[in-house]
CSV table of C-alpha atoms and ligand atoms in Angstrom, one decimal:
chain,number,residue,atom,x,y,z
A,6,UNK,CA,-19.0,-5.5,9.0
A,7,UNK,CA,-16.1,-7.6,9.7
A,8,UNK,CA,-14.5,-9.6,7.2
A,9,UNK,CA,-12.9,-13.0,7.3
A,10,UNK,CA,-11.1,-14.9,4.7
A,11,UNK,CA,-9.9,-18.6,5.7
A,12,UNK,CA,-7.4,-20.5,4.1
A,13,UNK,CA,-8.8,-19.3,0.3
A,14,UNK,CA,-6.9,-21.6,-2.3
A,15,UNK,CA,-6.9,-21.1,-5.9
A,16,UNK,CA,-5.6,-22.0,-9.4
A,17,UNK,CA,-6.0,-21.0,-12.9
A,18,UNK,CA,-5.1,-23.9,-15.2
A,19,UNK,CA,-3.2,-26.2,-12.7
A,20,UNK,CA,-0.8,-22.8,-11.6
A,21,UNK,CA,-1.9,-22.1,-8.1
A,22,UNK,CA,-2.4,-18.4,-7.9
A,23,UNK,CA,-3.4,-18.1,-4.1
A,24,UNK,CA,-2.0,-20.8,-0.9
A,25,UNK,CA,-4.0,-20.9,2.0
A,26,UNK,CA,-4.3,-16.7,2.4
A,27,UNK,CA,-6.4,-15.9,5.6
A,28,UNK,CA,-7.2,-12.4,6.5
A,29,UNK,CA,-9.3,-10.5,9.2
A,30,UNK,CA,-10.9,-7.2,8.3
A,31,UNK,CA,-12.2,-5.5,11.8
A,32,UNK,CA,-15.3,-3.9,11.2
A,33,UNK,CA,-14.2,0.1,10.2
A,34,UNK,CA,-11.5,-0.8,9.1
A,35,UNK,CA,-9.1,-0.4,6.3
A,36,UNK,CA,-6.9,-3.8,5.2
A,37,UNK,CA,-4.7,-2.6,2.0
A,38,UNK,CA,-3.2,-5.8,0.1
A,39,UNK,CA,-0.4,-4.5,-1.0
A,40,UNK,CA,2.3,-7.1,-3.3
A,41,UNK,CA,3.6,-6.8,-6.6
A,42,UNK,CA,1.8,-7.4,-10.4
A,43,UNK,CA,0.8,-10.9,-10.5
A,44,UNK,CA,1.0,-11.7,-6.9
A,45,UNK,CA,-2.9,-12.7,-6.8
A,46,UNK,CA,-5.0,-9.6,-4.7
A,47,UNK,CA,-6.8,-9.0,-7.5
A,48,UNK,CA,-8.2,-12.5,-7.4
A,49,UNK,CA,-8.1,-12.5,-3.7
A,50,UNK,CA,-10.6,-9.7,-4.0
A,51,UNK,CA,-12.5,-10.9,-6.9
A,52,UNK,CA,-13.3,-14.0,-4.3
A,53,UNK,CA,-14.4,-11.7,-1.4
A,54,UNK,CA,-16.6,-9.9,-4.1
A,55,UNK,CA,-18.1,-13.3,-5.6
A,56,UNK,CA,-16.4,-12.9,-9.0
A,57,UNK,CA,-14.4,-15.7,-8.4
A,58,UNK,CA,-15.0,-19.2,-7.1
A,59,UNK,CA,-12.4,-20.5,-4.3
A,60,UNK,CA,-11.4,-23.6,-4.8
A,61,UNK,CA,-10.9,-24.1,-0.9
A,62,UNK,CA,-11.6,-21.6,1.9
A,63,UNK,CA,-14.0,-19.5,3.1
A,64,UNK,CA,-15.1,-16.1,2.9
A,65,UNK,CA,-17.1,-14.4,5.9
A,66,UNK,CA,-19.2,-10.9,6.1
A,67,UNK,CA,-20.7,-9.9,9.0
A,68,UNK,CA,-21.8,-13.5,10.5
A,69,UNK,CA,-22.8,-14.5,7.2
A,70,UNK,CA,-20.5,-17.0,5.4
A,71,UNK,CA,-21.0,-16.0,1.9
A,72,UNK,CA,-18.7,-18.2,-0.4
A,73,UNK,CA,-21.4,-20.0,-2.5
A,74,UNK,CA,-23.2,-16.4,-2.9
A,75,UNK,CA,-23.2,-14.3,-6.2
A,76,UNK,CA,-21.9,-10.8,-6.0
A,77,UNK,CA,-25.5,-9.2,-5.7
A,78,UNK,CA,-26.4,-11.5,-2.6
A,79,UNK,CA,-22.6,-10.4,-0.5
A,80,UNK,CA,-23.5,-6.8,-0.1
A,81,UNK,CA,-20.2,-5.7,-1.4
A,82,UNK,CA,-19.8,-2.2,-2.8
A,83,UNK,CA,-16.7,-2.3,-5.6
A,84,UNK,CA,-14.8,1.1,-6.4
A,85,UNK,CA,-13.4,-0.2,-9.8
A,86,UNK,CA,-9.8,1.2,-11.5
A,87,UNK,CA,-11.2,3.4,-13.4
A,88,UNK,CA,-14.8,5.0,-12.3
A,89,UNK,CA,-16.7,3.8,-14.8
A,90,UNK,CA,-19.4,5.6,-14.5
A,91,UNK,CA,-22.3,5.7,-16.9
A,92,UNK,CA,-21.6,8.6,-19.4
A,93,UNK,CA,-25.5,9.6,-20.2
A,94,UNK,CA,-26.5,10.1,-16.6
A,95,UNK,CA,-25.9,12.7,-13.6
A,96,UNK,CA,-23.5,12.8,-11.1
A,97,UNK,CA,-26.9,11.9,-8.8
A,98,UNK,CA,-28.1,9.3,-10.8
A,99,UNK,CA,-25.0,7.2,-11.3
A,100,UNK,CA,-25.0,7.4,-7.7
A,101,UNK,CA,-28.7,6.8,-7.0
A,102,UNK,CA,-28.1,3.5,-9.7
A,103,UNK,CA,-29.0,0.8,-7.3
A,104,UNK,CA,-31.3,2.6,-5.1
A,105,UNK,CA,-34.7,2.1,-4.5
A,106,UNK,CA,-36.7,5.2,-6.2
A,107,UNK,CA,-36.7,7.8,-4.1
A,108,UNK,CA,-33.5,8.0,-2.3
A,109,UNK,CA,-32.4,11.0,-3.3
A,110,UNK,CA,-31.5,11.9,0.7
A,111,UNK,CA,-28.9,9.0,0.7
A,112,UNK,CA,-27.3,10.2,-2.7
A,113,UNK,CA,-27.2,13.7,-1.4
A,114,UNK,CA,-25.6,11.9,2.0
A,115,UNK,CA,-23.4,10.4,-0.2
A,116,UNK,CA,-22.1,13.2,-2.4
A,117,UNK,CA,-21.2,14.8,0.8
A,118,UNK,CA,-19.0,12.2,2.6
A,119,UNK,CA,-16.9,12.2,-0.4
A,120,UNK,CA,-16.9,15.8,-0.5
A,121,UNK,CA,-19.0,16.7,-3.8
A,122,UNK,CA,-22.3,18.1,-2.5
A,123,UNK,CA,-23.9,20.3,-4.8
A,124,UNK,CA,-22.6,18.3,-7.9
A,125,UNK,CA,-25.6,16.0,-8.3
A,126,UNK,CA,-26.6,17.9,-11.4
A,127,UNK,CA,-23.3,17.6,-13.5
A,128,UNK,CA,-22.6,15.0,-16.2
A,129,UNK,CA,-19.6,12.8,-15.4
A,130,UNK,CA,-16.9,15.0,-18.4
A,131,UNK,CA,-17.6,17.5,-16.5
A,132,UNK,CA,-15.5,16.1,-13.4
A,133,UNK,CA,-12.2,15.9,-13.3
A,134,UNK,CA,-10.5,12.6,-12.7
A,135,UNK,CA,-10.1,12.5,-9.0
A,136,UNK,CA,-13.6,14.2,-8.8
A,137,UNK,CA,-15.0,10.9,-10.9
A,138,UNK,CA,-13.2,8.4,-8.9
A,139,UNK,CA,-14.7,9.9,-5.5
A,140,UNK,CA,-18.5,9.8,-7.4
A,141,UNK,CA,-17.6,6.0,-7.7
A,142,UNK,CA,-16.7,5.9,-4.3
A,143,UNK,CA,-20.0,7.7,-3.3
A,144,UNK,CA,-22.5,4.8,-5.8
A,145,UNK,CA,-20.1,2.0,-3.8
A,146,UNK,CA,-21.4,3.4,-0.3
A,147,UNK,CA,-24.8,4.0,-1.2
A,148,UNK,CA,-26.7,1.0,-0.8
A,149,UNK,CA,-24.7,0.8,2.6
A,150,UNK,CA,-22.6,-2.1,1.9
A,151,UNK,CA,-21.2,-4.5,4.4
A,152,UNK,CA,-17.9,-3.9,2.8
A,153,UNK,CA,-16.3,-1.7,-0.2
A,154,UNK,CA,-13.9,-3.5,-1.8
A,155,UNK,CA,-11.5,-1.3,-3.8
A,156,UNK,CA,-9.5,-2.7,-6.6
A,157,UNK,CA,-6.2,-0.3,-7.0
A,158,UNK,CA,-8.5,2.6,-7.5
A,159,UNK,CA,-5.6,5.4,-7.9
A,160,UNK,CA,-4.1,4.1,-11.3
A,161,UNK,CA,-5.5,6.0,-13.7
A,162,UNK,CA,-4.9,9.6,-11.9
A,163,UNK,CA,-1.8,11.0,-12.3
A,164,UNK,CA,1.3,11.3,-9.2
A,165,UNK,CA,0.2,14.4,-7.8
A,166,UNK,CA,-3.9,13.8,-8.1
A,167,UNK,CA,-3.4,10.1,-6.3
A,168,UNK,CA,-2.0,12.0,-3.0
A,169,UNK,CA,-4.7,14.3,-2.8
A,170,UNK,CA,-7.8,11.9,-3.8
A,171,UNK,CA,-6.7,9.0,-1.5
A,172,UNK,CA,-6.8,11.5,1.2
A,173,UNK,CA,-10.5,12.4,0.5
A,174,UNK,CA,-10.9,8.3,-0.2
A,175,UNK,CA,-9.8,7.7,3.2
A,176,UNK,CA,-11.2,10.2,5.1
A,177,UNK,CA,-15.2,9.3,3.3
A,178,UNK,CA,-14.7,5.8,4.1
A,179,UNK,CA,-14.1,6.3,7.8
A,180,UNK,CA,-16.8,9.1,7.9
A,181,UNK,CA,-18.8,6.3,6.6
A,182,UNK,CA,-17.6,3.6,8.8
A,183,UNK,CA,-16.8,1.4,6.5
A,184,UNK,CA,-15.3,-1.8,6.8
A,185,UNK,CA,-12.7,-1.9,3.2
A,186,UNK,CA,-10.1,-3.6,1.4
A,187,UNK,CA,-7.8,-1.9,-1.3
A,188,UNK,CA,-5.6,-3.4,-3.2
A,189,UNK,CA,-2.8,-1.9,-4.0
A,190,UNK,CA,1.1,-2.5,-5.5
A,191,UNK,CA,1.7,0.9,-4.5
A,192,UNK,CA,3.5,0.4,-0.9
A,193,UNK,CA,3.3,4.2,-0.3
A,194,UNK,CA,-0.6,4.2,-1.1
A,195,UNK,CA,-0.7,1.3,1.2
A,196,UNK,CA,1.5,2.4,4.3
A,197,UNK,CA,-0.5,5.8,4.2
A,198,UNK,CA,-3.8,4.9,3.7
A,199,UNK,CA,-4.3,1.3,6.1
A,200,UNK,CA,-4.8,0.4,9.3
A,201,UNK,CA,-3.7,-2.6,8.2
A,202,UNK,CA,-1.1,-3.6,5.9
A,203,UNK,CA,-1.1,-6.7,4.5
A,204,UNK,CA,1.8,-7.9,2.4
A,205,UNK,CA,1.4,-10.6,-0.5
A,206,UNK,CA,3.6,-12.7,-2.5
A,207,UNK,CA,3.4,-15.5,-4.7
A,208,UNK,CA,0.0,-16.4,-3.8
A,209,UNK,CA,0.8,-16.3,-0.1
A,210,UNK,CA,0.3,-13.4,2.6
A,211,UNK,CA,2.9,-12.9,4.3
A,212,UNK,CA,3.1,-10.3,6.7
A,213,UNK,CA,0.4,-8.4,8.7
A,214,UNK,CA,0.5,-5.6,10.9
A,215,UNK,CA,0.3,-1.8,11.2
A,216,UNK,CA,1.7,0.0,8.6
A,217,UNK,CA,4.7,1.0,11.0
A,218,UNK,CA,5.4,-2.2,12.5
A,219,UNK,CA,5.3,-3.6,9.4
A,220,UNK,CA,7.9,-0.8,7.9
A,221,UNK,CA,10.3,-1.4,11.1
A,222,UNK,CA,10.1,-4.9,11.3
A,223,UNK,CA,9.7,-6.7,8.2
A,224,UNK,CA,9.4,-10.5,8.4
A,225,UNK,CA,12.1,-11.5,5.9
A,226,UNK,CA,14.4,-9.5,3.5
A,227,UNK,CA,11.3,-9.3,0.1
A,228,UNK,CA,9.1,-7.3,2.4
A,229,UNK,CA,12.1,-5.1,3.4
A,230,UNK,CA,12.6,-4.3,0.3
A,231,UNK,CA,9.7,-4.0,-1.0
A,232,UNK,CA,8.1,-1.7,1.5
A,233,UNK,CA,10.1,1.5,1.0
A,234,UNK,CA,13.6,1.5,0.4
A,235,UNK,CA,16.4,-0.6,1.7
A,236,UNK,CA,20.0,-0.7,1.8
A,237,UNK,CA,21.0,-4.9,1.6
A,238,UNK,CA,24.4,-5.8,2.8
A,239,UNK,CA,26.1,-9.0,3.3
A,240,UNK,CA,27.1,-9.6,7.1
A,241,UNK,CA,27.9,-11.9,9.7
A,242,UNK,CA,26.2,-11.9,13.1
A,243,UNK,CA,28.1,-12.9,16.1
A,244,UNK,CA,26.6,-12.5,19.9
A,245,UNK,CA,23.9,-10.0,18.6
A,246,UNK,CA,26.6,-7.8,16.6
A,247,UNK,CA,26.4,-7.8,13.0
A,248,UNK,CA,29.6,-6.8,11.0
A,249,UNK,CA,29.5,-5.4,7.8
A,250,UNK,CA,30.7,-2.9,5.2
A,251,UNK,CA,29.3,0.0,8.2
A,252,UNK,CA,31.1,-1.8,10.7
A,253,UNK,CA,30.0,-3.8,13.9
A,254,UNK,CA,26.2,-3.0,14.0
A,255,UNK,CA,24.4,-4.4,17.2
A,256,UNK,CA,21.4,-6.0,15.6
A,257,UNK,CA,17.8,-7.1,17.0
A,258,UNK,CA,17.5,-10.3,15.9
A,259,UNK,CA,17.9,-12.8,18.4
A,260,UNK,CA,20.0,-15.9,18.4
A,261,UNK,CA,21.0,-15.2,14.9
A,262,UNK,CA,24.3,-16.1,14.2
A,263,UNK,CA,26.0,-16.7,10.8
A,264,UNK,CA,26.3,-15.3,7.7
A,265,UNK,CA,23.1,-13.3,6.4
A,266,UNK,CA,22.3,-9.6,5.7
A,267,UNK,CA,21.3,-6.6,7.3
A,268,UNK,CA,18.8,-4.4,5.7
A,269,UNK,CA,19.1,0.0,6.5
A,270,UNK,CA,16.5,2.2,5.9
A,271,UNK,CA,17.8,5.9,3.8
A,272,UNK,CA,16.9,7.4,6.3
A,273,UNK,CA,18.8,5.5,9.2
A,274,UNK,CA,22.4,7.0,8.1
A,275,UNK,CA,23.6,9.9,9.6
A,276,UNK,CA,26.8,12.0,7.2
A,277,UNK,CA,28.9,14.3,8.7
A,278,UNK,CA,31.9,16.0,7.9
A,279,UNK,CA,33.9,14.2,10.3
A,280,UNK,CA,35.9,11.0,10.1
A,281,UNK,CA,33.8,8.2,11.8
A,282,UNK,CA,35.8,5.3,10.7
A,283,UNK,CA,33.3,4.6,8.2
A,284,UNK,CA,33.7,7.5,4.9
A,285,UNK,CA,33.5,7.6,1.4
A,286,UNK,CA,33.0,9.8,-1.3
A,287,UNK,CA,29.5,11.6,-2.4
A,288,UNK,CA,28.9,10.4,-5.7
A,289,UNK,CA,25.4,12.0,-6.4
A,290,UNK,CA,22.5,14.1,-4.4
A,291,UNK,CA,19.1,14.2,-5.4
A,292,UNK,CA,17.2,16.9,-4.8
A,293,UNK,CA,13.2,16.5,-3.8
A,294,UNK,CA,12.8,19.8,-1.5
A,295,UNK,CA,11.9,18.1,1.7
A,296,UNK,CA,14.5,15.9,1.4
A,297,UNK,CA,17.2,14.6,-1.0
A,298,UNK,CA,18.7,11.3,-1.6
A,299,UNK,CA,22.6,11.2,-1.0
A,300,UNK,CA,24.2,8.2,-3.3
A,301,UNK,CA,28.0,7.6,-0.9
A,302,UNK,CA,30.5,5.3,-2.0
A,303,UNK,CA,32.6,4.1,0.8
A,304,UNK,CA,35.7,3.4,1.1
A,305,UNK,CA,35.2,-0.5,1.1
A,306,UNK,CA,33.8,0.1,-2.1
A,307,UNK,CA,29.9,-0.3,-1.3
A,308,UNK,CA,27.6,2.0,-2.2
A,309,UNK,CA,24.7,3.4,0.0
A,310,UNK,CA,21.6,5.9,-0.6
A,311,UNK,CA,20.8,8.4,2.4
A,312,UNK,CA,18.2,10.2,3.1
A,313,UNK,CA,18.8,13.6,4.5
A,314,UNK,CA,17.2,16.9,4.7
A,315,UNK,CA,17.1,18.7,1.5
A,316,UNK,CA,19.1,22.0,3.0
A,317,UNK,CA,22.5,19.8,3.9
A,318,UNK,CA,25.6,21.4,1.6
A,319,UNK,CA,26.4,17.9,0.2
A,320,UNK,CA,28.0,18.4,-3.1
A,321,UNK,CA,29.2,15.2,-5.4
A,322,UNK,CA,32.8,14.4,-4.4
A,323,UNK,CA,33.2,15.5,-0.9
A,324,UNK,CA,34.5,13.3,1.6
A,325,UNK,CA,32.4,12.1,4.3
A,326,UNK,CA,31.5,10.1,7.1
A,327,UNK,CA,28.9,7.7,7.5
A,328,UNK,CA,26.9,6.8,10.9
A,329,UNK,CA,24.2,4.3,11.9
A,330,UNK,CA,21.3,5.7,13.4
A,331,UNK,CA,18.3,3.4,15.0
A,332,UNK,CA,17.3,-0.7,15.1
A,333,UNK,CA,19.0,-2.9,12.9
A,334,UNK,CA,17.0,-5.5,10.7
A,335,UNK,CA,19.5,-8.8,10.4
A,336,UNK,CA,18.5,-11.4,8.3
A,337,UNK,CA,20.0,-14.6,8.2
A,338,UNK,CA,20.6,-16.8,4.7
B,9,LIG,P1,-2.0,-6.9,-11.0
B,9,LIG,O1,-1.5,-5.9,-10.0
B,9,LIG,O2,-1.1,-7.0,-12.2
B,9,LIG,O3,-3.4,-6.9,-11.3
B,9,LIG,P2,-2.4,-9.1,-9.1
B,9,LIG,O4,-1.5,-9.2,-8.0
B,9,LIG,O5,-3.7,-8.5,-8.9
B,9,LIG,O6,-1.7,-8.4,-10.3
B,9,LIG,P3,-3.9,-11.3,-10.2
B,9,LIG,O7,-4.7,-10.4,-11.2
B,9,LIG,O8,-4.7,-11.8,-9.0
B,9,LIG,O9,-2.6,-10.6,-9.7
B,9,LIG,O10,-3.3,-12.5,-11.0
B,9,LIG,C1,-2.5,-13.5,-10.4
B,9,LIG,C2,-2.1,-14.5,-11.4
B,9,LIG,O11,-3.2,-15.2,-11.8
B,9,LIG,C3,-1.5,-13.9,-12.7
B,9,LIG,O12,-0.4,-14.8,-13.0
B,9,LIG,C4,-2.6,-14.0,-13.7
B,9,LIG,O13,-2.1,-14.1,-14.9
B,9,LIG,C5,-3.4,-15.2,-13.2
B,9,LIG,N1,-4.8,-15.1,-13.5
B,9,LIG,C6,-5.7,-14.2,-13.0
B,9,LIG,N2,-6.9,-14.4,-13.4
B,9,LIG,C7,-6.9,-15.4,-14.3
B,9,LIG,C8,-7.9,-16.1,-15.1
B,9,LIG,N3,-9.1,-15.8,-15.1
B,9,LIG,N4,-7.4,-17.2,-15.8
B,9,LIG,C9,-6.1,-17.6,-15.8
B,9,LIG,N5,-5.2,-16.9,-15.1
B,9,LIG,C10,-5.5,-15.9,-14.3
């Protein structure tokens, strides 16, 4: 069911926590509020789920405005941190938990949208992390919720588990059609898992958009840095060229002259051998197998991080040359 937050305000103690955030869940879709620790998704959600009183706003499910409604009466299904799920019972009956009796064709459904049939019968040590996280997802989607809300559900798995259980996540919620918010301070869990991305700080949201328009064009130069990496140098724009420590850079933001900054993705410079006017020195690589990070200090005495494919014969202390590759994010002060 579509979601619709208006205008939620809220303080703890006289501190406002959340200003006026509104957001639009489409039905079957996936939002991820993504910002950093304290930014206030977590109470953002806990207000969608009815944990938490606004203290202005409204939240909408379906056509149903459900602000004044306890968490039982929203139809909400919550995927928690951790699984949480109750030690002394099955796989199947942790799932089954708020069924009526005899639903044991919708726990079976279940099990299999998350990928677990056949594991009804095991006790929840018997899974392994990511197995026990997808069982939570599963007792969420069972009573058919209106929406699942899912409160930065990757934490306690380790790097390489997260990448393979938000696949599954991802791919049983839109088996399932569900409409779902995660929150998240993990930009990469965010830009890979959402239809939606939207980008809180301070209390306030404040961008929206597909994860790759969001990635290209961030609104100012907090988002830019915060989703994915950036490269911030001081520059002056002048008749839609910004000059800076990588030369005259023709930049996309219109009418924006003055001093400011432009912001350059690793993966927007290009190192070659040759002299392009712009060189330096490699001062480290880093080596990820798919990729590495180049660390260049110029000439002018800036340093930069590259991104470039992990077979290039970069060594620390050659000379090289630096291009600009791709649309140019200026930022006024
Ligand atoms: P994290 O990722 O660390 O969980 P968050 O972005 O989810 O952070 P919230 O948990 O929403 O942030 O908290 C936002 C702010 O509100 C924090 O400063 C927190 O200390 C405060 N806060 C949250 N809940 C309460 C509460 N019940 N009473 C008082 N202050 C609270």
């Amino acid at each position: 069911m579509k979601v619709t937050v208006t205008e939620v305000t809220k303080s703890f103690g006289g501190t406002p926590v959340l200003i006026g955030c509104s957001l639009v869940v489409e039905e079957g879709q996936l939002v991820a509020v993504l910002g950093p620790s304290g930014c206030g998704k977590t109470t953002l959600l806990r207000i969608v789920a009815g944990f938490e009183r606004a203290d202005a706003g409204a939240v909408t499910i379906g056509d149903r405005v459900v602000t004044g409604l306890p968490p039982e009466k929203r139809g909400v299904g919550i995927v928690p941190q951790e699984a949480a799920l109750f030690p002394h019972l099955t796989v199947a009956r942790n799932v089954g938990f708020g069924l009526p009796r005899g639903s044991r064709d919708r726990v079976a459904e279940c099990l299999e949208l998350v990928g677990l049939a056949g594991f009804g019968e095991r006790m929840p040590h018997e899974l392994s992390g990511g197995q026990q996280q997808r069982v939570a997802l599963a007792r969420a989607l069972a009573p058919k919720p209106g929406v699942v809300l899912l409160d930065e559900p990757f934490n306690a798995l380790d790097r390489s588990l997260r990448v393979s259980v938000r696949d599954d996540v991802r791919a049983a919620l839109k088996r399932a059609g569900a409409t779902a918010v995660l929150v998240t301070h993990d930009q990469e869990e965010a830009l890979s898992m959402a239809d939606t991305v939207a980008v809180m700080r301070e209390g306030r949201i404040v961008q929206k958009g597909t994860p790759a328009s969001v990635y290209a064009a961030p609104h100012d130069l907090g988002v830019a840095t915060f989703i994915g990496e950036a490269v911030v140098l001081q520059a002056h724009a002048a008749g839609g060229i910004a000059s800076c420590a990588l030369g005259d850079l023709p930049h996309h933001a219109n009418g924006a002259d003055g001093p400011g900054h432009v912001a350059l993705r690793p993966e927007q410079f290009e190192l070659s051998e040759r002299d392009t006017g712009v060189n330096g020195r490699v001062e480290r690589v880093e080596f990820f197998g798919h990729d590495a990070a180049v660390t260049v200090r110029l000439d002018s005495g800036t340093t930069i991080r590259a991104r470039t494919r992990g077979d290039m014969p970069y060594r620390p202390g050659k000379r090289i040359g630096v291009t600009v590759q791709g649309k140019i994010l200026f930022y006024p002060v």
